[in-house]
Amino acid sequence: MIYLQLFLSFLQVGAFSFGGGYAAMPLIREQVITAHSWLSMEEFTDLITISQMTPGPIAINSATFVGLKIAGIGGALAATAGCILPSCILVTLLAWIYLKYRKLSLLQGILKSLRPAVVAMIAASGLTILISALWEEGSPMRLAAMKADTAVIFLAALYLLRVKKLDAVLVMVISGVLEILLSAVVNFL
Amino acid sequence: MMSRFNQITNTDMNQPPPPASYSRRLLRLFLSTFYLSAFTFGGGYVIVSLMKKKFVDQYHWIDDQEMLDLVAIAQSSPGAIAVNGAVVLGFKLAGIPGMLVSVLGSVLPPFFILSLISLCYTAFQTNPWIRLVLEGMQAGVSAVIASVVWDMGSGVIKEGSRLDFLILAAAFLANYLFEVNVVIIILACGLAGLIRTLWAGRNSTTADRHSSTVGRRSPTADRHFSTVDEHSAADEGRGKE
């Protein structure tokens, strides 16, 4: 039953992604690549790229994208429903408790210990994405086999983000244009 | 059950009833969350601060202080922060139906947009020009993630204890090298946090004061809306009281 499987997979993503933003990425990778092989690493990287370029949370975007690919519109609905169900129940319950008792400290204490783990796992997933951007799939991970164009773009993007403090979406657009320019230059030579 | 929820949220408001009728309020909730979700780039933290602008500053449906705490709930809970923000606001303003309506409003735009992109994706994948752009953007998104990790990581290393640093290193190794299930790592670290918080509460009498100050944070603390790291810095400060 593919709908149930999609629902349960994205239920886990919804229930265990603490911290927002990229925190869902390690869980999505686990579900759609490691556990079920629903996407290739290339498709997953495309998905994260598309998510960064469109409004909307990564988890919802992924649920829609993976659900549609695996089981059509029904799959997208099942995966999205799974993704938001934990929020609907748990966050409502917490809001209700808060409005009644006004206490948050225990929850925030737990979150404080989760934060380093979440950062670490975002770093781990980010590293796999960086590797897939810098090396062709299946090629040896040596410096000589690295794709020079994407390496240059990565460093340029990092510079624009950290030093020039440009907006992430703008940096993404520049990265895409830069790749076209670089390949045009390479073809010309 | 539902009416009980409504009662609680309504009595908690302690302010004159708003002019809009209940169904109009639901409609407005839906339209607001739909609009914010459709046009906000930059993720949950940005959207939550825009929600604050709309519901606190523009509609005056909720006061600043309560908004800060509801945002804290949205940020501390699992799931997408934009969706969690819609849940707390919808529930606070119009009970369970409000929650459902605002979640629907915040989920529909990404659902439509990604459906559209999925339809074109096969064509995207084979088009050499779009393939090139995507390849460049993959390098770009790697840099964005590296930058996010840098910000979050330096926050943890600067403010965190030695235990936090240990958790950071252990979680990275467990996830990257040993491919331990992410859920297990989250549960283990959550348990560690629970024990630590309960332990700290038992060892100091200030714990009660700590939790009661959560409800009376400085109303000017707009920076709570910007990043999770600053939020943790504020938590850190309160913990040392």
Short mmCIF file of C-alpha atoms in Angstrom, two decimals:
data_model
loop_
_atom_site.label_atom_id
_atom_site.label_comp_id
_atom_site.label_asym_id
_atom_site.label_seq_id
_atom_site.Cartn_x
_atom_site.Cartn_y
_atom_site.Cartn_z
CA MET A 1 0.00 0.00 0.00
CA ILE A 2 2.06 2.88 -1.38
CA TYR A 3 -0.22 5.65 -0.03
CA LEU A 4 0.11 4.38 3.52
CA GLN A 5 3.86 4.06 3.10
CA LEU A 6 4.16 7.64 1.83
CA PHE A 7 1.90 8.84 4.65
CA LEU A 8 3.94 7.06 7.34
CA SER A 9 7.31 8.17 5.90
CA PHE A 10 6.34 11.82 5.85
CA LEU A 11 4.64 11.46 9.23
CA GLN A 12 8.15 10.76 10.57
CA VAL A 13 9.52 13.79 8.76
CA GLY A 14 6.78 15.95 10.28
CA ALA A 15 7.14 14.50 13.77
CA PHE A 16 10.91 14.62 14.15
CA SER A 17 12.19 17.66 12.27
CA PHE A 18 13.01 20.09 15.07
CA GLY A 19 14.32 23.56 14.35
CA GLY A 20 12.75 24.54 11.04
CA GLY A 21 14.34 25.32 7.69
CA TYR A 22 16.88 22.70 6.71
CA ALA A 23 16.22 20.58 9.83
CA ALA A 24 13.83 18.43 7.80
CA MET A 25 16.46 17.67 5.17
CA PRO A 26 18.27 14.80 6.98
CA LEU A 27 14.93 13.11 7.73
CA ILE A 28 13.73 13.48 4.13
CA ARG A 29 17.02 12.07 2.86
CA GLU A 30 16.69 9.13 5.24
CA GLN A 31 13.14 8.36 4.07
CA VAL A 32 13.34 8.97 0.32
CA ILE A 33 16.89 7.73 -0.36
CA THR A 34 18.04 5.36 2.39
CA ALA A 35 14.80 3.67 3.43
CA HIS A 36 12.75 3.60 0.21
CA SER A 37 14.94 4.63 -2.77
CA TRP A 38 12.15 6.85 -4.05
CA LEU A 39 14.62 9.44 -5.40
CA SER A 40 18.18 9.28 -6.71
CA MET A 41 20.79 11.51 -5.07
CA GLU A 42 20.64 13.72 -8.18
CA GLU A 43 16.85 14.10 -7.91
CA PHE A 44 17.09 14.76 -4.18
CA THR A 45 19.64 17.50 -4.78
CA ASP A 46 17.39 18.98 -7.48
CA LEU A 47 14.50 18.88 -5.01
CA ILE A 48 16.47 20.76 -2.34
CA THR A 49 17.56 23.27 -4.99
CA ILE A 50 13.96 23.78 -6.18
CA SER A 51 12.81 24.13 -2.55
CA GLN A 52 15.33 26.89 -1.97
CA MET A 53 14.07 28.70 -5.08
CA THR A 54 10.33 28.48 -4.30
CA PRO A 55 8.34 29.68 -1.31
CA GLY A 56 7.13 27.02 1.08
CA PRO A 57 8.76 24.71 3.63
CA ILE A 58 11.18 22.02 2.39
CA ALA A 59 9.13 19.27 4.04
CA ILE A 60 5.87 20.24 2.29
CA ASN A 61 7.66 20.73 -1.03
CA SER A 62 9.30 17.31 -0.72
CA ALA A 63 6.07 15.58 0.27
CA THR A 64 4.33 16.99 -2.81
CA PHE A 65 7.24 16.25 -5.14
CA VAL A 66 7.94 12.71 -3.93
CA GLY A 67 4.24 11.81 -3.55
CA LEU A 68 3.47 12.93 -7.11
CA LYS A 69 6.43 11.06 -8.54
CA ILE A 70 5.70 7.81 -6.71
CA ALA A 71 1.90 7.63 -6.70
CA GLY A 72 0.37 10.61 -8.50
CA ILE A 73 -1.89 13.20 -6.94
CA GLY A 74 -3.16 10.72 -4.30
CA GLY A 75 0.41 10.09 -3.23
CA ALA A 76 1.08 13.83 -2.96
CA LEU A 77 -2.00 14.26 -0.78
CA ALA A 78 -1.09 11.29 1.44
CA ALA A 79 2.50 12.45 1.92
CA THR A 80 1.50 16.07 2.60
CA ALA A 81 -1.18 14.97 5.07
CA GLY A 82 1.39 12.83 6.88
CA CYS A 83 3.79 15.74 6.95
CA ILE A 84 1.41 18.22 8.60
CA LEU A 85 -0.56 15.88 10.90
CA PRO A 86 2.02 15.91 13.75
CA SER A 87 2.09 19.74 13.65
CA CYS A 88 -1.70 19.96 13.74
CA ILE A 89 -2.00 17.68 16.77
CA LEU A 90 1.15 18.40 18.77
CA VAL A 91 1.36 22.15 18.23
CA THR A 92 -2.35 22.61 18.95
CA LEU A 93 -1.92 20.65 22.16
CA LEU A 94 1.11 22.74 23.16
CA ALA A 95 -0.67 25.99 22.30
CA TRP A 96 -3.63 24.87 24.37
CA ILE A 97 -1.40 23.96 27.33
CA TYR A 98 0.44 27.27 26.97
CA LEU A 99 -2.76 29.34 26.84
CA LYS A 100 -3.88 27.53 29.99
CA TYR A 101 -0.69 27.31 32.06
CA ARG A 102 1.79 29.68 30.37
CA LYS A 103 4.78 27.39 30.74
CA LEU A 104 7.28 26.62 28.03
CA SER A 105 10.54 25.94 29.84
CA LEU A 106 10.57 22.13 29.58
CA LEU A 107 9.97 22.23 25.83
CA GLN A 108 12.67 24.84 25.34
CA GLY A 109 15.07 22.84 27.48
CA ILE A 110 14.60 19.81 25.25
CA LEU A 111 15.02 21.94 22.14
CA LYS A 112 18.30 23.32 23.45
CA SER A 113 19.85 19.87 23.50
CA LEU A 114 18.43 19.03 20.10
CA ARG A 115 19.93 22.07 18.41
CA PRO A 116 23.55 20.82 18.20
CA ALA A 117 22.33 17.47 16.85
CA VAL A 118 20.16 19.21 14.26
CA VAL A 119 23.08 21.39 13.13
CA ALA A 120 25.29 18.31 12.85
CA MET A 121 22.77 16.42 10.74
CA ILE A 122 22.13 19.40 8.46
CA ALA A 123 25.90 19.52 7.99
CA ALA A 124 25.99 15.80 7.15
CA SER A 125 23.21 16.10 4.55
CA GLY A 126 24.73 19.30 3.19
CA LEU A 127 28.01 17.48 2.73
CA THR A 128 26.37 14.75 0.63
CA ILE A 129 24.74 17.47 -1.51
CA LEU A 130 28.06 19.30 -1.89
CA ILE A 131 29.74 16.06 -2.93
CA SER A 132 27.05 15.35 -5.51
CA ALA A 133 27.46 18.89 -6.86
CA LEU A 134 31.25 18.71 -7.06
CA TRP A 135 31.77 15.17 -8.38
CA GLU A 136 30.01 13.21 -11.11
CA GLU A 137 27.97 10.34 -9.72
CA GLY A 138 30.21 7.27 -9.38
CA SER A 139 33.48 9.06 -10.10
CA PRO A 140 36.31 8.76 -7.54
CA MET A 141 36.29 11.51 -4.91
CA ARG A 142 39.71 12.87 -5.76
CA LEU A 143 40.69 16.48 -6.27
CA ALA A 144 41.61 15.78 -9.90
CA ALA A 145 38.15 14.38 -10.66
CA MET A 146 36.37 17.39 -9.17
CA LYS A 147 34.22 19.48 -11.50
CA ALA A 148 36.07 22.80 -11.68
CA ASP A 149 33.03 24.87 -12.74
CA THR A 150 30.80 23.93 -9.81
CA ALA A 151 33.74 24.24 -7.41
CA VAL A 152 34.29 27.82 -8.60
CA ILE A 153 30.55 28.56 -8.27
CA PHE A 154 30.45 27.08 -4.76
CA LEU A 155 33.30 29.32 -3.61
CA ALA A 156 31.82 32.36 -5.35
CA ALA A 157 28.40 31.70 -3.78
CA LEU A 158 29.98 31.29 -0.35
CA TYR A 159 31.78 34.61 -0.82
CA LEU A 160 28.59 36.40 -1.89
CA LEU A 161 26.67 34.96 1.08
CA ARG A 162 29.25 35.44 3.83
CA VAL A 163 31.16 38.54 2.76
CA LYS A 164 28.73 40.41 0.51
CA LYS A 165 25.74 39.28 2.63
CA LEU A 166 23.56 38.83 -0.45
CA ASP A 167 20.13 37.22 -0.21
CA ALA A 168 20.11 33.42 -0.66
CA VAL A 169 17.65 33.39 -3.57
CA LEU A 170 19.71 36.02 -5.41
CA VAL A 171 22.86 33.98 -4.85
CA MET A 172 21.09 30.93 -6.29
CA VAL A 173 20.11 32.85 -9.42
CA ILE A 174 23.68 34.13 -9.82
CA SER A 175 24.96 30.54 -9.41
CA GLY A 176 22.69 29.28 -12.20
CA VAL A 177 23.70 32.09 -14.57
CA LEU A 178 27.38 31.60 -13.69
CA GLU A 179 27.23 27.94 -14.71
CA ILE A 180 25.86 28.89 -18.15
CA LEU A 181 28.58 31.51 -18.59
CA LEU A 182 31.31 29.12 -17.48
CA SER A 183 30.18 26.36 -19.83
CA ALA A 184 29.96 28.88 -22.70
CA VAL A 185 33.54 29.95 -21.99
CA VAL A 186 34.70 26.31 -21.83
CA ASN A 187 32.94 25.51 -25.13
CA PHE A 188 34.47 28.58 -26.75
CA LEU A 189 37.96 27.54 -25.71
CA MET B 1 -14.66 19.08 22.85
CA MET B 2 -14.47 21.63 20.11
CA SER B 3 -16.61 24.15 21.95
CA ARG B 4 -14.44 23.73 25.00
CA PHE B 5 -11.38 24.61 22.99
CA ASN B 6 -13.15 27.67 21.63
CA GLN B 7 -14.19 28.76 25.07
CA ILE B 8 -10.67 28.57 26.35
CA THR B 9 -9.17 30.52 23.50
CA ASN B 10 -11.90 33.13 23.67
CA THR B 11 -11.74 33.72 27.41
CA ASP B 12 -7.97 33.93 27.17
CA MET B 13 -8.10 36.83 24.82
CA ASN B 14 -9.07 39.37 27.49
CA GLN B 15 -9.85 42.02 24.94
CA PRO B 16 -12.95 43.43 23.28
CA PRO B 17 -14.43 41.13 20.65
CA PRO B 18 -13.15 42.03 17.20
CA PRO B 19 -15.58 43.54 14.71
CA ALA B 20 -15.29 40.72 12.20
CA SER B 21 -17.76 37.87 12.56
CA TYR B 22 -16.46 34.32 13.10
CA SER B 23 -16.81 33.18 9.50
CA ARG B 24 -15.23 36.38 8.21
CA ARG B 25 -12.40 35.86 10.63
CA LEU B 26 -11.88 32.33 9.29
CA LEU B 27 -11.83 33.66 5.74
CA ARG B 28 -9.32 36.32 6.69
CA LEU B 29 -7.13 33.74 8.42
CA PHE B 30 -7.20 31.58 5.31
CA LEU B 31 -6.41 34.45 2.95
CA SER B 32 -3.62 35.80 5.16
CA THR B 33 -1.84 32.47 5.59
CA PHE B 34 -2.36 31.63 1.90
CA TYR B 35 -0.89 34.95 0.83
CA LEU B 36 2.07 34.76 3.21
CA SER B 37 2.83 31.19 2.22
CA ALA B 38 2.63 31.93 -1.51
CA PHE B 39 4.89 34.96 -1.54
CA THR B 40 7.40 34.50 1.28
CA PHE B 41 10.83 33.30 0.29
CA GLY B 42 13.37 32.54 2.94
CA GLY B 43 11.67 29.97 5.13
CA GLY B 44 9.89 29.71 8.44
CA TYR B 45 11.62 32.47 10.39
CA VAL B 46 10.78 35.07 7.79
CA ILE B 47 7.17 33.94 7.48
CA VAL B 48 6.65 33.96 11.24
CA SER B 49 7.84 37.55 11.50
CA LEU B 50 5.49 38.53 8.66
CA MET B 51 2.64 36.78 10.50
CA LYS B 52 3.48 38.95 13.49
CA LYS B 53 3.26 42.07 11.33
CA LYS B 54 -0.10 41.03 9.93
CA PHE B 55 -1.88 39.73 13.05
CA VAL B 56 -0.30 41.90 15.75
CA ASP B 57 0.53 45.19 14.05
CA GLN B 58 -2.11 45.30 11.34
CA TYR B 59 -5.19 43.40 12.60
CA HIS B 60 -4.48 43.77 16.37
CA TRP B 61 -5.98 40.32 16.88
CA ILE B 62 -3.30 39.30 19.34
CA ASP B 63 -0.93 41.14 21.67
CA ASP B 64 2.80 41.35 21.15
CA GLN B 65 3.80 39.33 24.19
CA GLU B 66 1.49 36.43 23.52
CA MET B 67 2.64 36.39 19.91
CA LEU B 68 6.26 36.00 21.07
CA ASP B 69 5.34 32.96 23.15
CA LEU B 70 3.22 31.42 20.41
CA VAL B 71 6.12 31.90 18.01
CA ALA B 72 8.38 30.20 20.55
CA ILE B 73 6.00 27.23 20.54
CA ALA B 74 6.00 27.15 16.73
CA GLN B 75 9.80 27.22 16.66
CA SER B 76 10.33 24.63 19.39
CA SER B 77 7.89 22.06 18.00
CA PRO B 78 8.73 19.54 15.30
CA GLY B 79 7.59 20.24 11.76
CA ALA B 80 7.80 23.16 9.35
CA ILE B 81 7.85 26.45 11.25
CA ALA B 82 5.50 28.12 8.76
CA VAL B 83 2.92 25.38 9.31
CA ASN B 84 3.43 25.44 13.08
CA GLY B 85 3.00 29.21 13.06
CA ALA B 86 -0.26 28.79 11.18
CA VAL B 87 -1.39 26.19 13.72
CA VAL B 88 -0.74 28.31 16.82
CA LEU B 89 -2.24 31.45 15.29
CA GLY B 90 -5.26 29.72 13.82
CA PHE B 91 -5.95 27.90 17.07
CA LYS B 92 -5.48 31.00 19.21
CA LEU B 93 -7.71 33.16 17.02
CA ALA B 94 -10.51 30.76 16.10
CA GLY B 95 -10.09 27.40 17.82
CA ILE B 96 -9.79 24.09 15.97
CA PRO B 97 -11.60 25.31 12.80
CA GLY B 98 -9.23 28.28 12.72
CA MET B 99 -6.27 25.95 13.00
CA LEU B 100 -7.49 23.78 10.11
CA VAL B 101 -8.28 26.77 7.91
CA SER B 102 -4.90 28.43 8.41
CA VAL B 103 -2.97 25.18 7.92
CA LEU B 104 -4.86 24.66 4.66
CA GLY B 105 -4.01 28.22 3.64
CA SER B 106 -0.32 27.75 4.33
CA VAL B 107 -0.03 24.33 2.68
CA LEU B 108 -1.95 24.91 -0.56
CA PRO B 109 0.52 27.33 -2.23
CA PRO B 110 3.61 25.06 -1.96
CA PHE B 111 1.41 22.11 -2.92
CA PHE B 112 0.31 23.82 -6.15
CA ILE B 113 3.73 25.25 -6.97
CA LEU B 114 5.55 21.95 -6.51
CA SER B 115 2.85 20.06 -8.44
CA LEU B 116 3.40 22.44 -11.33
CA ILE B 117 7.18 22.05 -11.13
CA SER B 118 6.87 18.25 -10.92
CA LEU B 119 4.88 18.28 -14.17
CA CYS B 120 7.67 20.17 -15.90
CA TYR B 121 10.50 18.35 -14.11
CA THR B 122 10.92 15.56 -16.67
CA ALA B 123 11.26 18.19 -19.38
CA PHE B 124 13.59 20.19 -17.10
CA GLN B 125 15.78 17.16 -16.53
CA THR B 126 16.45 16.56 -20.21
CA ASN B 127 16.74 20.18 -21.33
CA PRO B 128 20.50 20.90 -21.47
CA TRP B 129 20.11 24.60 -20.60
CA ILE B 130 17.94 24.01 -17.56
CA ARG B 131 20.24 21.15 -16.57
CA LEU B 132 23.13 23.62 -16.61
CA VAL B 133 21.24 26.16 -14.50
CA LEU B 134 20.24 23.45 -12.03
CA GLU B 135 23.84 22.27 -11.79
CA GLY B 136 25.03 25.77 -10.98
CA MET B 137 22.25 26.18 -8.47
CA GLN B 138 23.22 22.90 -6.79
CA ALA B 139 26.63 24.41 -6.09
CA GLY B 140 24.77 27.54 -4.91
CA VAL B 141 22.49 25.63 -2.55
CA SER B 142 25.51 23.79 -1.13
CA ALA B 143 26.95 27.19 -0.27
CA VAL B 144 23.62 28.29 1.28
CA ILE B 145 23.54 25.17 3.46
CA ALA B 146 27.21 25.61 4.41
CA SER B 147 26.40 29.17 5.43
CA VAL B 148 23.38 28.05 7.49
CA VAL B 149 25.51 25.40 9.22
CA TRP B 150 28.19 28.02 9.88
CA ASP B 151 25.69 30.37 11.56
CA MET B 152 23.93 27.69 13.59
CA GLY B 153 27.15 25.86 14.44
CA SER B 154 29.02 28.93 15.65
CA GLY B 155 25.99 29.77 17.81
CA VAL B 156 26.16 26.34 19.43
CA ILE B 157 29.92 26.47 19.91
CA LYS B 158 29.88 30.02 21.29
CA GLU B 159 26.98 29.65 23.72
CA GLY B 160 26.76 25.94 24.29
CA SER B 161 28.29 23.85 27.04
CA ARG B 162 30.86 21.13 26.48
CA LEU B 163 27.96 18.66 26.35
CA ASP B 164 26.46 20.57 23.40
CA PHE B 165 29.73 20.33 21.53
CA LEU B 166 29.92 16.62 22.28
CA ILE B 167 26.36 16.15 20.99
CA LEU B 168 27.28 18.06 17.83
CA ALA B 169 30.29 15.87 17.10
CA ALA B 170 28.59 12.60 18.04
CA ALA B 171 25.49 13.35 15.97
CA PHE B 172 27.57 14.20 12.92
CA LEU B 173 29.61 10.99 13.14
CA ALA B 174 26.55 8.87 13.87
CA ASN B 175 24.62 10.36 10.94
CA TYR B 176 27.36 10.71 8.33
CA LEU B 177 29.75 7.84 8.98
CA PHE B 178 27.63 5.23 10.74
CA GLU B 179 24.32 6.10 9.06
CA VAL B 180 22.35 5.82 12.29
CA ASN B 181 18.64 6.54 11.80
CA VAL B 182 17.93 10.27 12.17
CA VAL B 183 14.88 9.61 14.37
CA ILE B 184 16.98 7.64 16.84
CA ILE B 185 19.52 10.47 17.06
CA ILE B 186 16.73 13.01 17.63
CA LEU B 187 15.10 10.86 20.32
CA ALA B 188 18.41 10.26 22.12
CA CYS B 189 19.31 13.95 22.15
CA GLY B 190 15.78 14.94 23.15
CA LEU B 191 15.98 12.53 26.07
CA ALA B 192 19.33 14.01 27.08
CA GLY B 193 17.74 17.45 26.98
CA LEU B 194 14.76 16.31 29.05
CA ILE B 195 17.01 14.82 31.71
CA ARG B 196 19.22 17.91 31.73
CA THR B 197 16.25 20.26 32.08
CA LEU B 198 14.63 18.21 34.84
CA TRP B 199 17.99 17.93 36.62
CA ALA B 200 18.60 21.67 36.42
CA GLY B 201 15.06 22.27 37.69
CA ARG B 202 15.63 20.02 40.68
CA ASN B 203 19.02 21.50 41.51
CA SER B 204 18.00 25.13 41.56
CA THR B 205 15.04 26.92 43.02
CA THR B 206 15.32 29.54 40.29
CA ALA B 207 13.73 27.07 37.88
CA ASP B 208 10.22 28.17 38.90
CA ARG B 209 11.08 31.79 38.35
CA HIS B 210 12.64 30.85 35.04
CA SER B 211 9.49 29.29 33.70
CA SER B 212 7.27 32.09 34.95
CA THR B 213 9.34 34.74 33.20
CA VAL B 214 8.59 33.10 29.87
CA GLY B 215 5.19 34.74 29.94
CA ARG B 216 6.59 38.23 30.55
CA ARG B 217 9.38 38.71 28.12
CA SER B 218 10.34 42.19 27.03
CA PRO B 219 7.78 43.34 24.49
CA THR B 220 10.46 45.11 22.50
CA ALA B 221 12.28 41.85 21.88
CA ASP B 222 11.63 41.87 18.18
CA ARG B 223 14.84 40.02 17.57
CA HIS B 224 13.17 36.87 18.82
CA PHE B 225 11.67 36.66 15.40
CA SER B 226 14.90 36.68 13.46
CA THR B 227 16.88 33.53 14.12
CA VAL B 228 16.83 30.49 16.30
CA ASP B 229 20.32 31.28 17.54
CA GLU B 230 19.31 34.61 18.95
CA HIS B 231 16.37 32.88 20.49
CA SER B 232 18.68 30.45 22.20
CA ALA B 233 20.84 33.32 23.36
CA ALA B 234 17.79 34.78 25.09
CA ASP B 235 17.02 31.40 26.64
CA GLU B 236 20.60 31.18 27.83
CA GLY B 237 20.33 34.57 29.48
CA ARG B 238 17.13 33.70 31.27
CA GLY B 239 18.57 30.39 32.42
CA LYS B 240 21.37 32.21 34.24
CA GLU B 241 19.06 34.44 36.25
#
